[in-house]
PDB file of C-alpha atoms in Angstrom:
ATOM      1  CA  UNK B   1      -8.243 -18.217  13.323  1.00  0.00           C
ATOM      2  CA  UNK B   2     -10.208 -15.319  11.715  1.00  0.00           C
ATOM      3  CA  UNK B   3      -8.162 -14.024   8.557  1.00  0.00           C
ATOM      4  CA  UNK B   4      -9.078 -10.008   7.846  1.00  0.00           C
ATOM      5  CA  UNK B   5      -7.810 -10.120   4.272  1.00  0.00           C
ATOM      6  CA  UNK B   6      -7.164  -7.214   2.650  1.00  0.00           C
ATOM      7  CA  UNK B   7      -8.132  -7.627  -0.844  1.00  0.00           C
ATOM      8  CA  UNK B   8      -6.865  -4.276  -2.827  1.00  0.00           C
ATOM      9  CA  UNK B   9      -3.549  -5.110  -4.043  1.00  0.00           C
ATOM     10  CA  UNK B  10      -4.580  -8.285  -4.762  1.00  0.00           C
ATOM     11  CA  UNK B  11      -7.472  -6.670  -7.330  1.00  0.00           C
ATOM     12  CA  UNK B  12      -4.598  -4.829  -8.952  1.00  0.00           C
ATOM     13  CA  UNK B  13      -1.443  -7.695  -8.841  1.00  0.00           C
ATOM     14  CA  UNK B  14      -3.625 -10.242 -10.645  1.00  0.00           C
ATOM     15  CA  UNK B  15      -5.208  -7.652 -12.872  1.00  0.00           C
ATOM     16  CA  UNK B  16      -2.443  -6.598 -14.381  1.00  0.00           C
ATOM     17  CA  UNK B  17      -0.904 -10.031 -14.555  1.00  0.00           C
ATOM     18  CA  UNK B  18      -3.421 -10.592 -17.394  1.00  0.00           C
ATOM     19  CA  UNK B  19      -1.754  -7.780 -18.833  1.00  0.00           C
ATOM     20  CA  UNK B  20       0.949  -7.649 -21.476  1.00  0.00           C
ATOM     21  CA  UNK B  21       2.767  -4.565 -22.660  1.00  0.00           C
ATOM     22  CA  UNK B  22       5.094  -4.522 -25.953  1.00  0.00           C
ATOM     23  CA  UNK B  23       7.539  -1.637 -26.198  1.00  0.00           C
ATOM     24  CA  UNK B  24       8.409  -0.660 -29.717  1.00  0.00           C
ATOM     25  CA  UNK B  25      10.779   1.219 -31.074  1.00  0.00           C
ATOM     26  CA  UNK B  26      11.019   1.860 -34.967  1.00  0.00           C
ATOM     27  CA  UNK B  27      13.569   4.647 -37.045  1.00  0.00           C
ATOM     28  CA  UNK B  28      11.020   7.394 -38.271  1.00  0.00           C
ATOM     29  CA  UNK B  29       9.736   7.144 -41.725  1.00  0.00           C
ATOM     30  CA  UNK B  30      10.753   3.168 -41.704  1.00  0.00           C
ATOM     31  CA  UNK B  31       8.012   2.286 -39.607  1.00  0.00           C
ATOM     32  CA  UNK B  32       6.498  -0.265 -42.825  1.00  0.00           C
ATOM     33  CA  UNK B  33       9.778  -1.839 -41.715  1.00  0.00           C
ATOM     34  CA  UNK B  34       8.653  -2.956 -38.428  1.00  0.00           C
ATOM     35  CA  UNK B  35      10.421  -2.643 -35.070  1.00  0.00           C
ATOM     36  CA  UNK B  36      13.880  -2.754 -34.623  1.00  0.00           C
ATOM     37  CA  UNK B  37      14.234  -3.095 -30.672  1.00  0.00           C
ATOM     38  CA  UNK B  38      11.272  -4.258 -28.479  1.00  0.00           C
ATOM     39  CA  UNK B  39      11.259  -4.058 -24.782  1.00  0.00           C
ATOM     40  CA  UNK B  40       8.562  -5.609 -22.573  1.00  0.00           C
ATOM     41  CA  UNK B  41       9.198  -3.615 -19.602  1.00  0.00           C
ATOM     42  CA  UNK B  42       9.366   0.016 -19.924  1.00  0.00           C
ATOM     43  CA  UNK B  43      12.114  -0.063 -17.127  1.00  0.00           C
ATOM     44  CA  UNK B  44      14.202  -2.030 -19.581  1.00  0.00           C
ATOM     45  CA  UNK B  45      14.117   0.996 -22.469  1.00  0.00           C
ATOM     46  CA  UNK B  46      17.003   2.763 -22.538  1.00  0.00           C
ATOM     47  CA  UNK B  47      17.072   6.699 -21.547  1.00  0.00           C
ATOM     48  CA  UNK B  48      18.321   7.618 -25.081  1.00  0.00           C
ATOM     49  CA  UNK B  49      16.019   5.982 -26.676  1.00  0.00           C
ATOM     50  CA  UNK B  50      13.107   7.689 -25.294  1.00  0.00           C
ATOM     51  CA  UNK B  51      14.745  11.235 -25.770  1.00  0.00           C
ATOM     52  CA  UNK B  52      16.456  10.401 -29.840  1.00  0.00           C
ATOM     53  CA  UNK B  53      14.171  12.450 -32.523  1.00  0.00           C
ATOM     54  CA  UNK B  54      14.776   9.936 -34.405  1.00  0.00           C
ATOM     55  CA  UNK B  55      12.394   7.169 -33.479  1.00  0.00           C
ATOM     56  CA  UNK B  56       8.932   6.276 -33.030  1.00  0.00           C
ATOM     57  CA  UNK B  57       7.626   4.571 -30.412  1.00  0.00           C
ATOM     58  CA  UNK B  58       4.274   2.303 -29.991  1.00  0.00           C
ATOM     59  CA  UNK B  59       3.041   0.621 -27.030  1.00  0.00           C
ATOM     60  CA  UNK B  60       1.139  -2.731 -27.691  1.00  0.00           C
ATOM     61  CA  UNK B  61      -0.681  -4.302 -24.969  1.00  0.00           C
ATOM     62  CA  UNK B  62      -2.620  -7.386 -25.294  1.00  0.00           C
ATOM     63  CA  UNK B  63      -5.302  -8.668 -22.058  1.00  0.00           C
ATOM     64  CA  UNK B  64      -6.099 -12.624 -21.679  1.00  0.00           C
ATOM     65  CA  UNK B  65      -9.559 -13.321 -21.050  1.00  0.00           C
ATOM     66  CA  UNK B  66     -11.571 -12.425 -17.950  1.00  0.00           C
ATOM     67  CA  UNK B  67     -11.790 -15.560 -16.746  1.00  0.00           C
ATOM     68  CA  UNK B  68      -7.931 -16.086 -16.445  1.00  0.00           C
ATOM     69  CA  UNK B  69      -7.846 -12.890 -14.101  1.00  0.00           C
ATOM     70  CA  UNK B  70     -10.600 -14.309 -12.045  1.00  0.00           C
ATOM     71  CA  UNK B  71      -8.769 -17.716 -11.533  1.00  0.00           C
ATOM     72  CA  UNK B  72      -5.667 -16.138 -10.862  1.00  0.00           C
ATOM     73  CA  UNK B  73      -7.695 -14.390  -8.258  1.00  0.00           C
ATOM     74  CA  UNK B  74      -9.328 -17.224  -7.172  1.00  0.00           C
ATOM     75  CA  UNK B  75      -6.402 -19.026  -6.230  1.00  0.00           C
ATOM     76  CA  UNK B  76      -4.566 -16.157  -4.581  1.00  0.00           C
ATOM     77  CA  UNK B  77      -7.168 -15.940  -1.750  1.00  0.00           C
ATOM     78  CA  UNK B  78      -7.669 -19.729  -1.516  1.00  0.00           C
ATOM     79  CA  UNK B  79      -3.665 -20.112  -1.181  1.00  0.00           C
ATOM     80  CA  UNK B  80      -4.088 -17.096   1.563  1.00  0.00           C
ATOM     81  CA  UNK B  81      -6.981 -19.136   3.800  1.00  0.00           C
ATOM     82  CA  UNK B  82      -4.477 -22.464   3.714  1.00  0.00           C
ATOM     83  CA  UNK B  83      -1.683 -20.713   4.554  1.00  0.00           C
ATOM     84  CA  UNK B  84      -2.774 -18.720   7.589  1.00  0.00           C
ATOM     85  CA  UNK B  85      -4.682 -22.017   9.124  1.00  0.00           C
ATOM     86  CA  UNK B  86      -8.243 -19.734   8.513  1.00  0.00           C
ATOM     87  CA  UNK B  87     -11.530 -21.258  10.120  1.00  0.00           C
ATOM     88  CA  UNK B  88     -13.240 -18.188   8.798  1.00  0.00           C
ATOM     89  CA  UNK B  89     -11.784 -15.173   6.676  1.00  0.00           C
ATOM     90  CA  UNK B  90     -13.367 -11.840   5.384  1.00  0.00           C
ATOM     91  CA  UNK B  91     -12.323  -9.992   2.005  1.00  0.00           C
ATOM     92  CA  UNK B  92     -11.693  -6.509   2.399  1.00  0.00           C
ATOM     93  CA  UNK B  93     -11.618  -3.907  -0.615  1.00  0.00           C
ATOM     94  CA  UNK B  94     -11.591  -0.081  -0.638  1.00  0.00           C
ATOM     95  CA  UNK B  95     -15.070   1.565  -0.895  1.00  0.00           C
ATOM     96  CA  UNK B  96     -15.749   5.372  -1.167  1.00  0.00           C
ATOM     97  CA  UNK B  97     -14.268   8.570   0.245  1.00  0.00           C
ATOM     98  CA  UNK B  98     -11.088   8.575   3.185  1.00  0.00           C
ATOM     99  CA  UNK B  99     -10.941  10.964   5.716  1.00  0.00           C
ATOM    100  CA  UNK B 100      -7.251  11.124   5.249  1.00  0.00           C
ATOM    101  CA  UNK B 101      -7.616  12.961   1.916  1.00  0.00           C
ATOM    102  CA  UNK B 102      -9.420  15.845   4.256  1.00  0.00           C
ATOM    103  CA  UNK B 103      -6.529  16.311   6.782  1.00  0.00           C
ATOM    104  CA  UNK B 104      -3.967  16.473   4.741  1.00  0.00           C
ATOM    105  CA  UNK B 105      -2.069  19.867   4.187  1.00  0.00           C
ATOM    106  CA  UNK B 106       1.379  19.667   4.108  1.00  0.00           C
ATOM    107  CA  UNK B 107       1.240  17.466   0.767  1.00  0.00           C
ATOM    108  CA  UNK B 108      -1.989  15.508  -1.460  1.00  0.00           C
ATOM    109  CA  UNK B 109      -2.604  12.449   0.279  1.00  0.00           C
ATOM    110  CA  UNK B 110      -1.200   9.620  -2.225  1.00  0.00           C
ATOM    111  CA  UNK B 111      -1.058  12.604  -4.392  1.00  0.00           C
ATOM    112  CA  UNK B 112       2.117  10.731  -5.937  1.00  0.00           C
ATOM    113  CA  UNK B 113       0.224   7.739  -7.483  1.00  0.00           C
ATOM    114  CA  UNK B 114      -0.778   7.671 -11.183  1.00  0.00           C
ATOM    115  CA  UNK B 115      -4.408   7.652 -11.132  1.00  0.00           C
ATOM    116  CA  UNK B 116      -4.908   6.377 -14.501  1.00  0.00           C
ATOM    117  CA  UNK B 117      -2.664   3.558 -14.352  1.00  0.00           C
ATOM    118  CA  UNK B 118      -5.676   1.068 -13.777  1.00  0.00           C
ATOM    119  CA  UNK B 119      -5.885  -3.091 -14.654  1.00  0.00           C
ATOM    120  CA  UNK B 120      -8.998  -3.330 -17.189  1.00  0.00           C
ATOM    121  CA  UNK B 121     -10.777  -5.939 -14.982  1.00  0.00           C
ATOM    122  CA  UNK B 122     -10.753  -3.982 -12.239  1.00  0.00           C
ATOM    123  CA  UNK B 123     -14.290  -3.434 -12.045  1.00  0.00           C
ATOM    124  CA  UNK B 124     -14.934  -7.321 -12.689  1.00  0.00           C
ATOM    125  CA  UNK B 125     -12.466  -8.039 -10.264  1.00  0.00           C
ATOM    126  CA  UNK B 126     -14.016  -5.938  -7.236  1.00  0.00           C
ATOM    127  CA  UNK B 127     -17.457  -7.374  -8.479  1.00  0.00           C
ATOM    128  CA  UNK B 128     -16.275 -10.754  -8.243  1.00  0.00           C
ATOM    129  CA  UNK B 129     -14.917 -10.194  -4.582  1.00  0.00           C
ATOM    130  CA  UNK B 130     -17.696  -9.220  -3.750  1.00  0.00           C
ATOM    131  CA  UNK B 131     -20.053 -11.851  -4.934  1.00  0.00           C
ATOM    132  CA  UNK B 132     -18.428 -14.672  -4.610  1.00  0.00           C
ATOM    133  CA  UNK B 133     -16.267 -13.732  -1.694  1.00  0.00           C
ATOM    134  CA  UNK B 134     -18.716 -11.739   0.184  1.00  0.00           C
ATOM    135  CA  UNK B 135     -15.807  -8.887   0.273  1.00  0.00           C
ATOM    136  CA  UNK B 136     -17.204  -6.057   2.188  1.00  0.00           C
ATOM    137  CA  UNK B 137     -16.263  -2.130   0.624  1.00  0.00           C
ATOM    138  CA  UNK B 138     -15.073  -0.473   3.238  1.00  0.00           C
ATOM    139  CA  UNK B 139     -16.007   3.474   3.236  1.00  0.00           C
ATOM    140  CA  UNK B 140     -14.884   6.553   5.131  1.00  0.00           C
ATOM    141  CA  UNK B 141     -11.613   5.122   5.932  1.00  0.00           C
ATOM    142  CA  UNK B 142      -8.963   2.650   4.130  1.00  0.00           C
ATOM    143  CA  UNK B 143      -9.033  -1.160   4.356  1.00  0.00           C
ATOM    144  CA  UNK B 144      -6.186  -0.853   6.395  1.00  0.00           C
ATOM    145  CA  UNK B 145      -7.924   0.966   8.970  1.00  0.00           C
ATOM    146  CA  UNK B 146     -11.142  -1.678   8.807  1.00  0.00           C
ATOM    147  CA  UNK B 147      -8.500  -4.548   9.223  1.00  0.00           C
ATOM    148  CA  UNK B 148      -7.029  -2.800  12.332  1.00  0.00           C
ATOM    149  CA  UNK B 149     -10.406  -2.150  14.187  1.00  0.00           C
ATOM    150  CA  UNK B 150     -10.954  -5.701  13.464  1.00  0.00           C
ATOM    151  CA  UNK B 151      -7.864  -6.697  14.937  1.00  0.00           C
ATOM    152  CA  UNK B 152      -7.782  -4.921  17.987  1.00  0.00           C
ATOM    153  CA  UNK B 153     -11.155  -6.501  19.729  1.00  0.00           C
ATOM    154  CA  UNK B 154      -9.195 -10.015  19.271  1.00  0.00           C
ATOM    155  CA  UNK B 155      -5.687  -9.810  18.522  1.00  0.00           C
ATOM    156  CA  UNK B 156      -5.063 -13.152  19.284  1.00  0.00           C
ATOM    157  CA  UNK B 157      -7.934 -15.118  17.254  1.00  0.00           C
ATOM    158  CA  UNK B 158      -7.343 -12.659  14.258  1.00  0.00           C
ATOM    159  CA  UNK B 159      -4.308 -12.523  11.502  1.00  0.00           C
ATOM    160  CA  UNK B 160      -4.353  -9.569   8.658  1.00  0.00           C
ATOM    161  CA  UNK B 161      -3.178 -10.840   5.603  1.00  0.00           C
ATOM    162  CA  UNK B 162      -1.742  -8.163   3.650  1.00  0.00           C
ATOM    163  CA  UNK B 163       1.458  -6.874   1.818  1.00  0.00           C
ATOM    164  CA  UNK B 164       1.228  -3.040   3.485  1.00  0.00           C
ATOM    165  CA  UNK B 165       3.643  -2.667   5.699  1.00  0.00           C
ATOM    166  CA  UNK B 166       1.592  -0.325   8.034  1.00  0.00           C
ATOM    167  CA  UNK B 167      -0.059  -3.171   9.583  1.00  0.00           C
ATOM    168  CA  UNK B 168       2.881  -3.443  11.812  1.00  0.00           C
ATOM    169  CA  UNK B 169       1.746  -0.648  14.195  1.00  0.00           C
ATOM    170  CA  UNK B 170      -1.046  -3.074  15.216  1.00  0.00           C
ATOM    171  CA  UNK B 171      -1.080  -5.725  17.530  1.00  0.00           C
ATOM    172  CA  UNK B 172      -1.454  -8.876  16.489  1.00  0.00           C
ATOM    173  CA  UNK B 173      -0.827 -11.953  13.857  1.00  0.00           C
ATOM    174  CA  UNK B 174       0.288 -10.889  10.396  1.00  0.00           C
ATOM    175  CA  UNK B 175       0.579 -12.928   7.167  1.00  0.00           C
ATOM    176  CA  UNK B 176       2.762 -11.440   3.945  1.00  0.00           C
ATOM    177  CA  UNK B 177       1.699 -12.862   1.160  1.00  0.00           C
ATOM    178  CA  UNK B 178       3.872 -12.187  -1.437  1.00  0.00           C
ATOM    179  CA  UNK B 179       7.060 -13.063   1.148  1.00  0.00           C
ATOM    180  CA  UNK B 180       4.579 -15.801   2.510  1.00  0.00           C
ATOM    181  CA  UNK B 181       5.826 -14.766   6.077  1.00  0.00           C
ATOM    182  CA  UNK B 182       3.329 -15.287   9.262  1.00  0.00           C
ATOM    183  CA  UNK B 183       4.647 -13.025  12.248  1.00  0.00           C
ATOM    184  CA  UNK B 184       3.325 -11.668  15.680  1.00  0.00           C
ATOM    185  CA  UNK B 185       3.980  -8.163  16.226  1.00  0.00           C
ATOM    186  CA  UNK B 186       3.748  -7.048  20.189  1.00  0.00           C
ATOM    187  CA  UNK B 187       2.900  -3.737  21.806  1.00  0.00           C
ATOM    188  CA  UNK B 188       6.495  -2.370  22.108  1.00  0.00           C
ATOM    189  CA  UNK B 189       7.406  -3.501  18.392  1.00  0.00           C
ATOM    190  CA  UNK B 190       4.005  -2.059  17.569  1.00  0.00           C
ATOM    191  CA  UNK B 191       4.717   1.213  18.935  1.00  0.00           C
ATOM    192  CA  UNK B 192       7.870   1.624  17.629  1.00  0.00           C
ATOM    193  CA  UNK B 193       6.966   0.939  14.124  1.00  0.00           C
ATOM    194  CA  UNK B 194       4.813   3.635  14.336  1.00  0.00           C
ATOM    195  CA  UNK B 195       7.242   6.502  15.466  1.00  0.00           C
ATOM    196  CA  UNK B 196       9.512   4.964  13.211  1.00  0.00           C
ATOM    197  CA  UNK B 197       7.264   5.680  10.355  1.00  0.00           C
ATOM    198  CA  UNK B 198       6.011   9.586  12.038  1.00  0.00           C
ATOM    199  CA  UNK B 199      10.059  10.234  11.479  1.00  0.00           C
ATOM    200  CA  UNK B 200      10.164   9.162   8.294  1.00  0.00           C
ATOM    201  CA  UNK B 201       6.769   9.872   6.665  1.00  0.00           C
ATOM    202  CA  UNK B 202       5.678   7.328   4.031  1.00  0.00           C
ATOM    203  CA  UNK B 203       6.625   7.834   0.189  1.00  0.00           C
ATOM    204  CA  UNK B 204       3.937   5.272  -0.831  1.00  0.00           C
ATOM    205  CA  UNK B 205       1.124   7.541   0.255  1.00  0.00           C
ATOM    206  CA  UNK B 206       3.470  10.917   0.069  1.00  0.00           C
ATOM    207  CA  UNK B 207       3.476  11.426   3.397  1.00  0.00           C
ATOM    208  CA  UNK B 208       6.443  13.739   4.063  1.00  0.00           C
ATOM    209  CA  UNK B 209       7.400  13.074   7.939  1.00  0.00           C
ATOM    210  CA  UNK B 210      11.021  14.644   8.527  1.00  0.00           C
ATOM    211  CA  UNK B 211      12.627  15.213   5.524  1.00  0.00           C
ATOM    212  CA  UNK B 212      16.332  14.056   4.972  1.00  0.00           C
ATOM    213  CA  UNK B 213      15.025  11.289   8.201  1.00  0.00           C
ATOM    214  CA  UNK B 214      15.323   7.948   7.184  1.00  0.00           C
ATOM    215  CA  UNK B 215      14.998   4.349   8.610  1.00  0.00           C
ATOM    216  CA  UNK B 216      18.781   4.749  10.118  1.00  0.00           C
ATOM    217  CA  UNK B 217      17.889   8.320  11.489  1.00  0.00           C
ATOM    218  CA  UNK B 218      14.899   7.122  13.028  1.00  0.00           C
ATOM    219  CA  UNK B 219      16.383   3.899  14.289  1.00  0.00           C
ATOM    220  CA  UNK B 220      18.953   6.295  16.203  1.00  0.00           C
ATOM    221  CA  UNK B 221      16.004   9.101  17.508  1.00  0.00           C
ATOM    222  CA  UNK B 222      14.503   6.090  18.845  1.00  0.00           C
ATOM    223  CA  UNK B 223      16.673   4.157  20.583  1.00  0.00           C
ATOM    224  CA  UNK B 224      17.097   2.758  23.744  1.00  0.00           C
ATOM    225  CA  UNK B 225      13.486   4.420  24.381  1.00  0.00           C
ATOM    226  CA  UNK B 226      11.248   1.522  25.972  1.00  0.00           C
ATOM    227  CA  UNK B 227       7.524   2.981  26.360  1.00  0.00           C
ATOM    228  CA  UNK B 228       5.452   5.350  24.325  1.00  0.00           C
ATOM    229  CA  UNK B 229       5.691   8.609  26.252  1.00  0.00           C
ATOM    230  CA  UNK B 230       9.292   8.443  25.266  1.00  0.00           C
ATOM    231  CA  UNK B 231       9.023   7.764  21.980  1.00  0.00           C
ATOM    232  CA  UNK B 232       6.546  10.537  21.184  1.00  0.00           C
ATOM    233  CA  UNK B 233       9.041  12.874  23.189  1.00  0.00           C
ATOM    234  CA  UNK B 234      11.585  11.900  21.260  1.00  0.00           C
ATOM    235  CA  UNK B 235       9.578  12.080  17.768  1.00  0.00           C
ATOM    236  CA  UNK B 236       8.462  16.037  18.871  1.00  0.00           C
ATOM    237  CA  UNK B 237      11.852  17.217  19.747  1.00  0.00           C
ATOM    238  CA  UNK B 238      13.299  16.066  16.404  1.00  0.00           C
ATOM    239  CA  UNK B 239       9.718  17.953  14.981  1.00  0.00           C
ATOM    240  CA  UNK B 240      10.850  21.154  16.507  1.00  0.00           C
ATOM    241  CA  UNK B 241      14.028  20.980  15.247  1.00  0.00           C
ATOM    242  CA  UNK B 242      13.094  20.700  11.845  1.00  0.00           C
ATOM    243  CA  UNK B 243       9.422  22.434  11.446  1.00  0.00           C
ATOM    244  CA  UNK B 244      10.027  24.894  14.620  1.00  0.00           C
ATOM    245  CA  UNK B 245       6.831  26.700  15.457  1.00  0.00           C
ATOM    246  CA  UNK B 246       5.082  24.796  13.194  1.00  0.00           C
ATOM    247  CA  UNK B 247       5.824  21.363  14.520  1.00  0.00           C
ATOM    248  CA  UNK B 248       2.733  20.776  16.598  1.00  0.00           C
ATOM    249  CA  UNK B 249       0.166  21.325  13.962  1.00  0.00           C
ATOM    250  CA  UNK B 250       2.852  19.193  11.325  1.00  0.00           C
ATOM    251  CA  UNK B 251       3.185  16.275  13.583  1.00  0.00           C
ATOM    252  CA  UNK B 252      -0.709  16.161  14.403  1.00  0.00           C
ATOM    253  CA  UNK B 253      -1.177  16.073  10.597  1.00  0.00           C
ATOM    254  CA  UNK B 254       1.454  13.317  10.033  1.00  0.00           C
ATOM    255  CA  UNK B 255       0.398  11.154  12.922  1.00  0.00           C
ATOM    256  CA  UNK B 256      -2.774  10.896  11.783  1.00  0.00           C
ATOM    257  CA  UNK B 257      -2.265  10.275   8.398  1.00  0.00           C
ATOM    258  CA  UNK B 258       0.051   7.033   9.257  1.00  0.00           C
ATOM    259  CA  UNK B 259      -2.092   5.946  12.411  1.00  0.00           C
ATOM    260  CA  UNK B 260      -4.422   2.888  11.840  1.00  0.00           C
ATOM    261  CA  UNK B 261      -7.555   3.156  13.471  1.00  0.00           C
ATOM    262  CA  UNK B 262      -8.061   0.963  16.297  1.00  0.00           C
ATOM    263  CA  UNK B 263     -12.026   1.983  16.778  1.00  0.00           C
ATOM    264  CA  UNK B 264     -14.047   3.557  14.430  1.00  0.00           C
ATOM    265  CA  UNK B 265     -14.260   7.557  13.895  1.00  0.00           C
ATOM    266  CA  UNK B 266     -11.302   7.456  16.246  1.00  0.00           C
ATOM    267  CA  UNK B 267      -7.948   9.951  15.762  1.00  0.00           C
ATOM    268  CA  UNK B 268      -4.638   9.978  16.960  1.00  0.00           C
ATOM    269  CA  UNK B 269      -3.722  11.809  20.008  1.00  0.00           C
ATOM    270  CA  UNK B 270      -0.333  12.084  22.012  1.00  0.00           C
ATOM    271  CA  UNK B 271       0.175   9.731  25.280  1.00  0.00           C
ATOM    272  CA  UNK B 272      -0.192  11.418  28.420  1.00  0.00           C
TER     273      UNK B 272
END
């Protein structure tokens, strides 16, 4: 078995796990005092805290060394390889430009994502990758699309180890590796999972599908359907009804943001 490993979450989950964050809170003017609540996740602060004019806050962070980021690295992909029986695996990580970022209109293309929220090994981790595990940058496209062309010549003698859930519109062995679940996904379930996502658009990457459609919605537009003509039928009706004139050119621009490539410069067209 041939693991496609896509590497870019795991840059960021073990860079940041290296990472620790100290939220302070002190009264104003009594700072010499020291803190008098500290949080260490921001999720835990409470709202009134962060809007009283009468405290300070101060974020501490402290890193561990390099070399505990690498390990932690080290061990993820090793722990990947075992668990997915590989015979041979190659390291995926995102390179330059996406052609996505051009064809999107409706909405920025992960235009939701905080740009600046970065590990500080980053740049040692992706160097690391790539020296020592041979990863390969993968430009033009996303490392989701790579992984999918790869896939597709062999779906069989290939598994895509990943935690992005858009994997499951492609044929083939999958491995979770944060849920540590190995699955097959099939050409109807493949299918599906795609038109399920073209309803509902993706909030990750902020693409907007149908608004007000979600997984239930979907679920119900698409059921009972049983090949891929019907589906996409099914998917342009409930377009029309929402975008109306405009729901070709919408649904072009959604479908291809959510489709994986399955060969390379290739784009998403509707079955005939």
């Amino acid at each position: 078995m041939h693991c496609l490993l896509d590497a870019d979450s795991i840059v960021f989950r073990c860079g940041f796990a290296v990472e620790h964050k100290k939220h302070k809170f002190f009264i104003k003017g009594e700072e010499h005092l020291g803190p008098f609540q500290v949080y260490e996740y921001k999720k835990e602060i409470p709202k009134e805290f962060k809007d009283d004019p009468e405290l300070s806050y101060e974020e501490e962070v402290s890193v561990e060394p390099l070399q505990n980021a690498l390990h932690l690295v080290r061990q993820e992909i090793e722990g990947i390889i075992s668990a997915t029986d590989a015979t041979s695996y190659q390291v995926y990580i995102k390179g330059k430009g996406n052609f996505r970022e051009k064809i999107s209109v409706t909405r920025v293309y992960k235009g939701n994502r905080d740009v600046t929220h970065r590990p500080k090994y980053e740049h040692e981790i992706r160097n690391y990758l790539k020296e020592f595990w041979k990863a390969e940058e993968v430009d033009g496209m996303e490392v989701d699309d790579k992984c999918a062309i790869e896939q597709t010549t062999n779906p069989m003698g290939t598994i895509i180890a990943s935690i992005d859930k858009d994997f499951n519109q492609v044929v083939g062995w999958k491995f979770n590796f944060m849920k540590k679940e190995k699955y097959w996904v099939d050409e109807e379930q493949a299918e599906r999972n795609f038109y399920l996502q073209l309803l509902t658009g993706d909030d990750s990457d902020n693409i907007q599908g149908i608004p007000k459609v979600g997984p239930v919605t979907a679920a119900g537009i698409l059921e009972g359907s049983t090949n891929s003509k019907d589906m996409y039928l099914r998917c342009r009706k409930a377009y029309q009804d929402y975008y109306k004139d405009n729901a070709g050119t919408v649904l072009l621009e959604m479908a291809n943001l959510i489709y994986l490539r399955r060969a390379e410069g290739e784009s998403w067209q509707p079955p005939k």
